[in-house]
Amino acid sequence: MSEVVTLGEAMACLRADGPINLGGGAHISVAGAEANVAIGLARLGHGVSFAGAVGPDRLGDLVRRTLRAEGVAVGALRTDPAPTGIVVFEQRMTGVTRVDYHRRASAGGTLSAGDVESAFALHPSPPRVLHVTGVTPALGPGPAQAVQAAVRLARSAGARVCLDVNHRARLWSESTARRTLTALAVQADIVVASEEELPLTGAGGGEAELVAGLLAAGVSEVVVKRGAAGASVVTTRETLHLPARPVTAVDPIGAGDAFVAGYLSGVLDGLPAAARLARGVTTGAFAVACHGDWEGLPTRSELDMLDLPDGSAVR
Ligand code: ATP
């Protein structure tokens, strides 16, 4: 049984070795916010199911094979006639990456409420957590309805709902994003946002007012990601902040998804808020210190690895 169900667009990703306009090599892999979280949770030993759609092409095979190889259940990953979406990363210089999406009319955008109903029907008992992000409703009406259906089904089954705001400004207008994300946030138990994204979850005000508004609406914890400054969690009982783990940053993209995987792993393990945050900060640091969105994410036995002194050999 899956402890977590997530849904969204898992894409193929091309990571160029250098400036793309000069040609040269690229590494082919898999990307997508919810897929990253699914892999991060599976690495930590949790049962995760991914609902989505890929194309009837070799890139779709890669996505399916990678998720399956990482231990993510793919029974709800449909093959659609549309092609698999592609995202292209060009690390222009250390710390600056260009991201170019090719996802218009892609298979991931055909995700519908029916897919979500099938995903929930696959399991006799409901998941403990549903994880959704703000990327999926921005893909179009079908994916937006899929997210709504997932939230409705999760809530009626007593599952906790986690929303990572994950705003993609190129996919929709800020006003549409705010309207949709505010409506979703108040139905969630856990809301995760970066400092810049938090205003998309409410009518206005500073961080304290926005967080207070979410808690008053019934959200049980609001988690704010602060990049290299760490992360905070606010519940009705406490406010905690943890600084980031000091690592050499080689590839910051994917840190947010890695953080969510660690944080949700702490939720599933029943850890107190400080320990949930510590696990999220740790998995976020792993993502930053390794190349790729998910490739460097830790297994459970590797979580303590950041405590090792620089230059350690693990034998
Ligand atoms: P992205 O969209 O690139 O995945 P994000 O904006 O969603 O990122 P961040 O706040 O950048 O998320 O990162 C999530 C968490 O990862 C942070 O809260 C922090 O704990 C960790 N993190 C991010 N950057 C660094 C860094 N340079 N060094 C150590 N840890 C980091």
Short mmCIF file of C-alpha atoms and ligand atoms in Angstrom, two decimals:
data_model
loop_
_atom_site.label_atom_id
_atom_site.label_comp_id
_atom_site.label_asym_id
_atom_site.label_seq_id
_atom_site.Cartn_x
_atom_site.Cartn_y
_atom_site.Cartn_z
CA MET A 1 0.00 0.00 0.00
CA SER A 2 1.22 3.49 -0.79
CA GLU A 3 1.60 5.84 2.16
CA VAL A 4 1.72 8.73 -0.28
CA VAL A 5 -0.05 9.45 -3.55
CA THR A 6 1.22 12.24 -5.76
CA LEU A 7 0.34 13.34 -9.27
CA GLY A 8 1.68 15.63 -11.93
CA GLU A 9 3.76 15.80 -15.07
CA ALA A 10 6.90 13.70 -15.06
CA MET A 11 9.06 14.69 -18.01
CA ALA A 12 12.25 13.69 -19.69
CA CYS A 13 15.05 16.12 -18.99
CA LEU A 14 18.10 17.04 -21.02
CA ARG A 15 21.03 18.45 -19.09
CA ALA A 16 23.41 20.13 -21.51
CA ASP A 17 27.16 19.85 -20.92
CA GLY A 18 27.65 23.47 -21.98
CA PRO A 19 25.93 26.38 -23.76
CA ILE A 20 23.21 24.78 -25.91
CA ASN A 21 23.61 27.17 -28.85
CA LEU A 22 27.15 25.81 -29.32
CA GLY A 23 25.95 22.20 -29.61
CA GLY A 24 27.71 19.40 -27.77
CA GLY A 25 26.58 16.73 -25.38
CA ALA A 26 23.68 16.39 -22.98
CA HIS A 27 22.67 13.92 -20.31
CA ILE A 28 19.16 12.44 -20.50
CA SER A 29 17.22 12.00 -17.27
CA VAL A 30 13.82 12.53 -15.66
CA ALA A 31 12.36 15.65 -14.04
CA GLY A 32 9.15 17.02 -12.60
CA ALA A 33 8.45 18.39 -9.14
CA GLU A 34 6.10 15.63 -7.95
CA ALA A 35 8.24 12.87 -9.47
CA ASN A 36 11.24 14.30 -7.60
CA VAL A 37 9.31 14.21 -4.33
CA ALA A 38 8.11 10.66 -5.08
CA ILE A 39 11.67 9.46 -5.67
CA GLY A 40 12.93 11.28 -2.57
CA LEU A 41 10.28 9.59 -0.42
CA ALA A 42 10.90 6.17 -1.97
CA ARG A 43 14.63 6.49 -1.28
CA LEU A 44 13.76 7.08 2.36
CA GLY A 45 11.77 3.85 2.40
CA HIS A 46 8.21 5.12 2.01
CA GLY A 47 5.56 3.62 -0.25
CA VAL A 48 4.68 6.16 -2.95
CA SER A 49 2.37 6.03 -5.94
CA PHE A 50 2.68 8.44 -8.87
CA ALA A 51 -0.34 9.29 -11.05
CA GLY A 52 0.29 10.91 -14.42
CA ALA A 53 0.68 10.30 -18.12
CA VAL A 54 3.65 9.85 -20.45
CA GLY A 55 3.81 9.52 -24.21
CA PRO A 56 4.11 6.28 -26.22
CA ASP A 57 7.75 7.10 -26.86
CA ARG A 58 11.21 6.23 -25.61
CA LEU A 59 11.27 9.23 -23.26
CA GLY A 60 8.04 7.96 -21.72
CA ASP A 61 9.70 4.56 -21.29
CA LEU A 62 12.58 6.30 -19.53
CA VAL A 63 10.24 8.12 -17.13
CA ARG A 64 8.32 4.94 -16.32
CA ARG A 65 11.45 2.83 -15.95
CA THR A 66 13.17 5.40 -13.72
CA LEU A 67 10.22 5.79 -11.38
CA ARG A 68 9.80 2.03 -11.17
CA ALA A 69 13.53 1.51 -10.61
CA GLU A 70 13.42 4.01 -7.77
CA GLY A 71 10.62 2.07 -6.12
CA VAL A 72 7.75 4.41 -7.00
CA ALA A 73 4.48 2.60 -7.85
CA VAL A 74 3.50 3.41 -11.46
CA GLY A 75 0.17 1.58 -11.74
CA ALA A 76 -1.51 4.98 -12.19
CA LEU A 77 1.00 6.24 -14.81
CA ARG A 78 -0.98 6.11 -18.05
CA THR A 79 0.44 6.03 -21.58
CA ASP A 80 -1.21 8.72 -23.70
CA PRO A 81 -0.94 9.25 -27.49
CA ALA A 82 0.59 12.72 -26.89
CA PRO A 83 4.39 12.95 -26.57
CA THR A 84 6.29 12.98 -23.29
CA GLY A 85 7.16 16.53 -22.17
CA ILE A 86 10.79 17.62 -22.10
CA VAL A 87 12.63 20.11 -19.92
CA VAL A 88 16.09 21.33 -20.92
CA PHE A 89 18.62 22.54 -18.36
CA GLU A 90 21.62 24.60 -19.35
CA GLN A 91 23.92 25.39 -16.43
CA ARG A 92 25.15 28.68 -17.83
CA MET A 93 27.61 29.12 -14.99
CA THR A 94 27.84 27.78 -11.44
CA GLY A 95 24.71 28.97 -9.70
CA VAL A 96 22.86 30.12 -12.85
CA THR A 97 20.80 27.59 -14.79
CA ARG A 98 18.53 28.26 -17.77
CA VAL A 99 15.41 26.07 -17.79
CA ASP A 100 13.48 25.64 -21.02
CA TYR A 101 10.22 23.64 -21.03
CA HIS A 102 8.77 21.77 -24.02
CA ARG A 103 5.50 20.63 -22.51
CA ARG A 104 2.79 22.23 -24.67
CA ALA A 105 0.35 19.47 -25.81
CA SER A 106 2.43 16.91 -23.94
CA ALA A 107 1.07 13.73 -22.36
CA GLY A 108 1.40 15.14 -18.84
CA GLY A 109 -1.10 17.87 -19.72
CA THR A 110 -3.80 15.24 -20.44
CA LEU A 111 -3.97 14.31 -16.75
CA SER A 112 -7.62 14.28 -15.66
CA ALA A 113 -9.84 13.70 -12.65
CA GLY A 114 -10.46 10.20 -14.07
CA ASP A 115 -6.75 9.39 -13.69
CA VAL A 116 -6.87 10.40 -10.06
CA GLU A 117 -10.00 8.34 -9.41
CA SER A 118 -8.23 5.33 -10.99
CA ALA A 119 -5.15 5.97 -8.85
CA PHE A 120 -7.17 6.00 -5.64
CA ALA A 121 -9.19 2.96 -6.78
CA LEU A 122 -5.95 0.97 -7.26
CA HIS A 123 -5.46 0.85 -3.51
CA PRO A 124 -7.89 -0.78 -1.11
CA SER A 125 -6.92 1.58 1.73
CA PRO A 126 -6.38 5.32 1.30
CA PRO A 127 -2.92 6.90 1.39
CA ARG A 128 -1.81 8.73 4.53
CA VAL A 129 -0.70 11.76 2.54
CA LEU A 130 -1.62 13.29 -0.81
CA HIS A 131 1.09 15.57 -2.19
CA VAL A 132 0.20 18.12 -4.88
CA THR A 133 2.01 21.15 -6.25
CA GLY A 134 1.05 24.39 -7.92
CA VAL A 135 2.69 23.21 -11.14
CA THR A 136 -0.09 20.76 -12.04
CA PRO A 137 -3.13 23.10 -11.92
CA ALA A 138 -1.14 25.52 -14.10
CA LEU A 139 -0.90 22.92 -16.89
CA GLY A 140 -4.53 23.33 -17.99
CA PRO A 141 -8.14 22.62 -17.02
CA GLY A 142 -7.76 18.81 -17.00
CA PRO A 143 -4.76 18.76 -14.67
CA ALA A 144 -6.40 21.45 -12.49
CA GLN A 145 -9.50 19.25 -12.16
CA ALA A 146 -7.24 16.28 -11.40
CA VAL A 147 -5.70 18.16 -8.48
CA GLN A 148 -9.14 19.18 -7.21
CA ALA A 149 -10.38 15.60 -7.45
CA ALA A 150 -7.30 14.33 -5.64
CA VAL A 151 -7.76 16.81 -2.80
CA ARG A 152 -11.46 15.96 -2.52
CA LEU A 153 -10.79 12.19 -2.47
CA ALA A 154 -7.91 12.54 -0.01
CA ARG A 155 -9.92 14.67 2.38
CA SER A 156 -12.94 12.39 2.27
CA ALA A 157 -10.64 9.41 2.97
CA GLY A 158 -9.00 11.18 5.92
CA ALA A 159 -5.58 11.54 4.21
CA ARG A 160 -3.47 14.61 4.96
CA VAL A 161 -3.02 16.97 2.02
CA CYS A 162 0.34 18.64 1.36
CA LEU A 163 0.50 21.53 -1.12
CA ASP A 164 3.85 22.83 -2.33
CA VAL A 165 3.03 26.16 -3.99
CA ASN A 166 5.86 25.74 -6.54
CA HIS A 167 4.79 28.73 -8.65
CA ARG A 168 5.71 28.59 -12.34
CA ALA A 169 5.23 32.15 -13.58
CA ARG A 170 5.57 31.14 -17.24
CA LEU A 171 2.57 28.78 -17.06
CA TRP A 172 -0.14 31.16 -15.82
CA SER A 173 -0.85 34.71 -14.73
CA GLU A 174 -0.18 35.76 -11.17
CA SER A 175 -3.84 36.57 -10.56
CA THR A 176 -5.03 33.15 -11.76
CA ALA A 177 -2.28 31.49 -9.76
CA ARG A 178 -3.26 33.38 -6.61
CA ARG A 179 -6.95 32.53 -6.98
CA THR A 180 -6.29 28.82 -7.60
CA LEU A 181 -3.50 28.41 -5.07
CA THR A 182 -5.36 30.26 -2.31
CA ALA A 183 -8.36 27.97 -2.82
CA LEU A 184 -6.11 24.91 -2.74
CA ALA A 185 -4.06 26.07 0.24
CA VAL A 186 -7.04 26.39 2.57
CA GLN A 187 -7.95 22.75 1.83
CA ALA A 188 -4.45 21.55 2.70
CA ASP A 189 -3.07 20.36 6.03
CA ILE A 190 0.52 21.24 5.14
CA VAL A 191 1.35 24.25 2.96
CA VAL A 192 4.93 24.61 1.73
CA ALA A 193 6.07 27.79 -0.02
CA SER A 194 9.18 29.82 -0.59
CA GLU A 195 9.16 33.32 0.89
CA GLU A 196 8.36 34.75 -2.58
CA GLU A 197 5.52 32.26 -3.17
CA LEU A 198 3.71 32.71 0.15
CA PRO A 199 1.71 35.78 -1.07
CA LEU A 200 0.03 33.48 -3.63
CA THR A 201 -1.73 31.66 -0.80
CA GLY A 202 -3.77 34.55 0.57
CA ALA A 203 -5.40 37.91 0.05
CA GLY A 204 -2.43 39.98 1.14
CA GLY A 205 -0.27 41.18 3.98
CA GLY A 206 3.19 40.22 5.14
CA GLU A 207 4.46 36.75 5.95
CA ALA A 208 3.07 36.73 9.50
CA GLU A 209 -0.44 37.73 8.34
CA LEU A 210 -0.43 35.22 5.49
CA VAL A 211 0.69 32.39 7.78
CA ALA A 212 -1.87 33.38 10.41
CA GLY A 213 -4.59 33.44 7.73
CA LEU A 214 -3.71 29.90 6.60
CA LEU A 215 -3.67 28.56 10.17
CA ALA A 216 -7.02 30.26 10.87
CA ALA A 217 -8.44 28.59 7.73
CA GLY A 218 -7.54 25.16 9.15
CA VAL A 219 -4.06 24.51 7.73
CA SER A 220 -2.11 22.71 10.45
CA GLU A 221 1.43 23.66 9.42
CA VAL A 222 2.93 26.27 7.13
CA VAL A 223 6.47 25.57 5.99
CA VAL A 224 8.55 28.35 4.46
CA LYS A 225 11.62 27.46 2.38
CA ARG A 226 14.33 30.10 2.51
CA GLY A 227 17.02 28.75 0.19
CA ALA A 228 20.52 28.99 1.68
CA ALA A 229 18.99 30.58 4.79
CA GLY A 230 17.18 27.34 5.72
CA ALA A 231 13.50 26.84 6.45
CA SER A 232 10.78 27.56 9.01
CA VAL A 233 7.63 25.84 10.18
CA VAL A 234 4.71 27.51 11.90
CA THR A 235 1.94 25.51 13.58
CA THR A 236 -0.78 26.70 15.92
CA ARG A 237 1.54 25.73 18.80
CA GLU A 238 5.03 26.71 17.72
CA THR A 239 7.26 28.57 15.30
CA LEU A 240 10.62 27.00 14.48
CA HIS A 241 13.46 27.97 12.18
CA LEU A 242 16.46 25.91 11.11
CA PRO A 243 19.41 27.26 9.16
CA ALA A 244 20.49 25.39 6.02
CA ARG A 245 23.11 22.65 6.30
CA PRO A 246 26.45 24.03 5.12
CA VAL A 247 27.33 22.33 1.83
CA THR A 248 29.13 23.29 -1.35
CA ALA A 249 26.30 24.18 -3.72
CA VAL A 250 26.82 22.62 -7.14
CA ASP A 251 23.23 22.48 -8.43
CA PRO A 252 20.48 24.24 -6.45
CA ILE A 253 17.60 23.19 -8.72
CA GLY A 254 15.43 20.55 -7.08
CA ALA A 255 16.27 21.62 -3.53
CA GLY A 256 12.65 22.50 -2.85
CA ASP A 257 11.35 19.09 -3.93
CA ALA A 258 14.10 17.34 -1.97
CA PHE A 259 13.19 19.41 1.09
CA VAL A 260 9.51 18.40 0.75
CA ALA A 261 10.47 14.71 0.48
CA GLY A 262 12.46 14.94 3.71
CA TYR A 263 9.80 16.96 5.50
CA LEU A 264 6.99 14.57 4.48
CA SER A 265 9.14 11.61 5.46
CA GLY A 266 9.29 13.17 8.93
CA VAL A 267 5.50 13.58 8.91
CA LEU A 268 5.03 9.92 7.96
CA ASP A 269 7.47 8.83 10.68
CA GLY A 270 5.49 10.85 13.25
CA LEU A 271 8.47 13.07 14.08
CA PRO A 272 8.01 16.32 16.01
CA ALA A 273 8.12 19.57 14.02
CA ALA A 274 11.81 20.28 14.74
CA ALA A 275 12.84 16.85 13.49
CA ARG A 276 10.60 17.11 10.40
CA LEU A 277 12.27 20.39 9.57
CA ALA A 278 15.73 18.92 10.22
CA ARG A 279 15.07 16.07 7.79
CA GLY A 280 13.80 18.50 5.15
CA VAL A 281 16.79 20.78 5.55
CA THR A 282 19.07 17.74 5.25
CA THR A 283 17.48 16.37 2.08
CA GLY A 284 17.41 19.89 0.60
CA ALA A 285 21.14 20.17 1.23
CA PHE A 286 21.79 16.82 -0.47
CA ALA A 287 20.02 18.09 -3.61
CA VAL A 288 22.10 21.28 -3.64
CA ALA A 289 25.38 19.43 -3.10
CA CYS A 290 24.79 16.91 -5.92
CA HIS A 291 24.14 17.22 -9.65
CA GLY A 292 20.60 16.48 -10.81
CA ASP A 293 17.20 17.14 -9.26
CA TRP A 294 16.85 13.75 -7.55
CA GLU A 295 19.89 11.66 -8.45
CA GLY A 296 21.81 12.62 -5.30
CA LEU A 297 18.94 12.26 -2.82
CA PRO A 298 19.78 10.18 0.24
CA THR A 299 18.59 6.78 1.29
CA ARG A 300 17.60 6.50 4.93
CA SER A 301 21.01 5.12 5.90
CA GLU A 302 22.71 8.09 4.19
CA LEU A 303 20.83 10.80 6.09
CA ASP A 304 23.74 11.23 8.54
CA MET A 305 26.29 11.60 5.76
CA LEU A 306 26.37 15.40 5.97
CA ASP A 307 27.78 15.04 9.51
CA LEU A 308 30.93 13.40 8.14
CA PRO A 309 34.01 15.58 7.94
CA ASP A 310 35.06 16.82 4.51
CA GLY A 311 37.25 14.27 2.75
CA SER A 312 35.66 11.27 4.50
CA ALA A 313 35.78 7.89 2.77
CA VAL A 314 32.75 5.74 3.54
CA ARG A 315 33.87 2.08 3.46
P1 ATP B 1 13.92 24.99 -6.27
O1 ATP B 1 12.71 25.64 -6.90
O2 ATP B 1 15.21 25.34 -6.90
O3 ATP B 1 13.77 23.51 -6.06
P2 ATP B 1 12.92 26.20 -3.84
O4 ATP B 1 12.88 27.69 -3.97
O5 ATP B 1 11.66 25.45 -3.94
O6 ATP B 1 14.03 25.60 -4.81
P3 ATP B 1 14.79 26.45 -1.70
O7 ATP B 1 14.30 27.32 -0.60
O8 ATP B 1 15.79 27.03 -2.64
O9 ATP B 1 13.55 25.81 -2.44
O10 ATP B 1 15.48 25.16 -1.07
C1 ATP B 1 14.75 24.27 -0.24
C2 ATP B 1 15.59 23.93 0.96
O11 ATP B 1 16.83 23.36 0.54
C3 ATP B 1 15.96 25.17 1.80
O12 ATP B 1 14.92 25.44 2.74
C4 ATP B 1 17.25 24.69 2.45
O13 ATP B 1 16.99 23.92 3.59
C5 ATP B 1 17.88 23.80 1.37
N1 ATP B 1 18.83 24.62 0.60
C6 ATP B 1 18.58 25.43 -0.44
N2 ATP B 1 19.71 26.06 -0.86
C7 ATP B 1 20.69 25.61 -0.07
C8 ATP B 1 22.11 25.86 0.01
N3 ATP B 1 22.73 26.70 -0.83
N4 ATP B 1 22.82 25.20 0.95
C9 ATP B 1 22.24 24.32 1.79
N5 ATP B 1 20.91 24.04 1.77
C10 ATP B 1 20.15 24.67 0.86
#
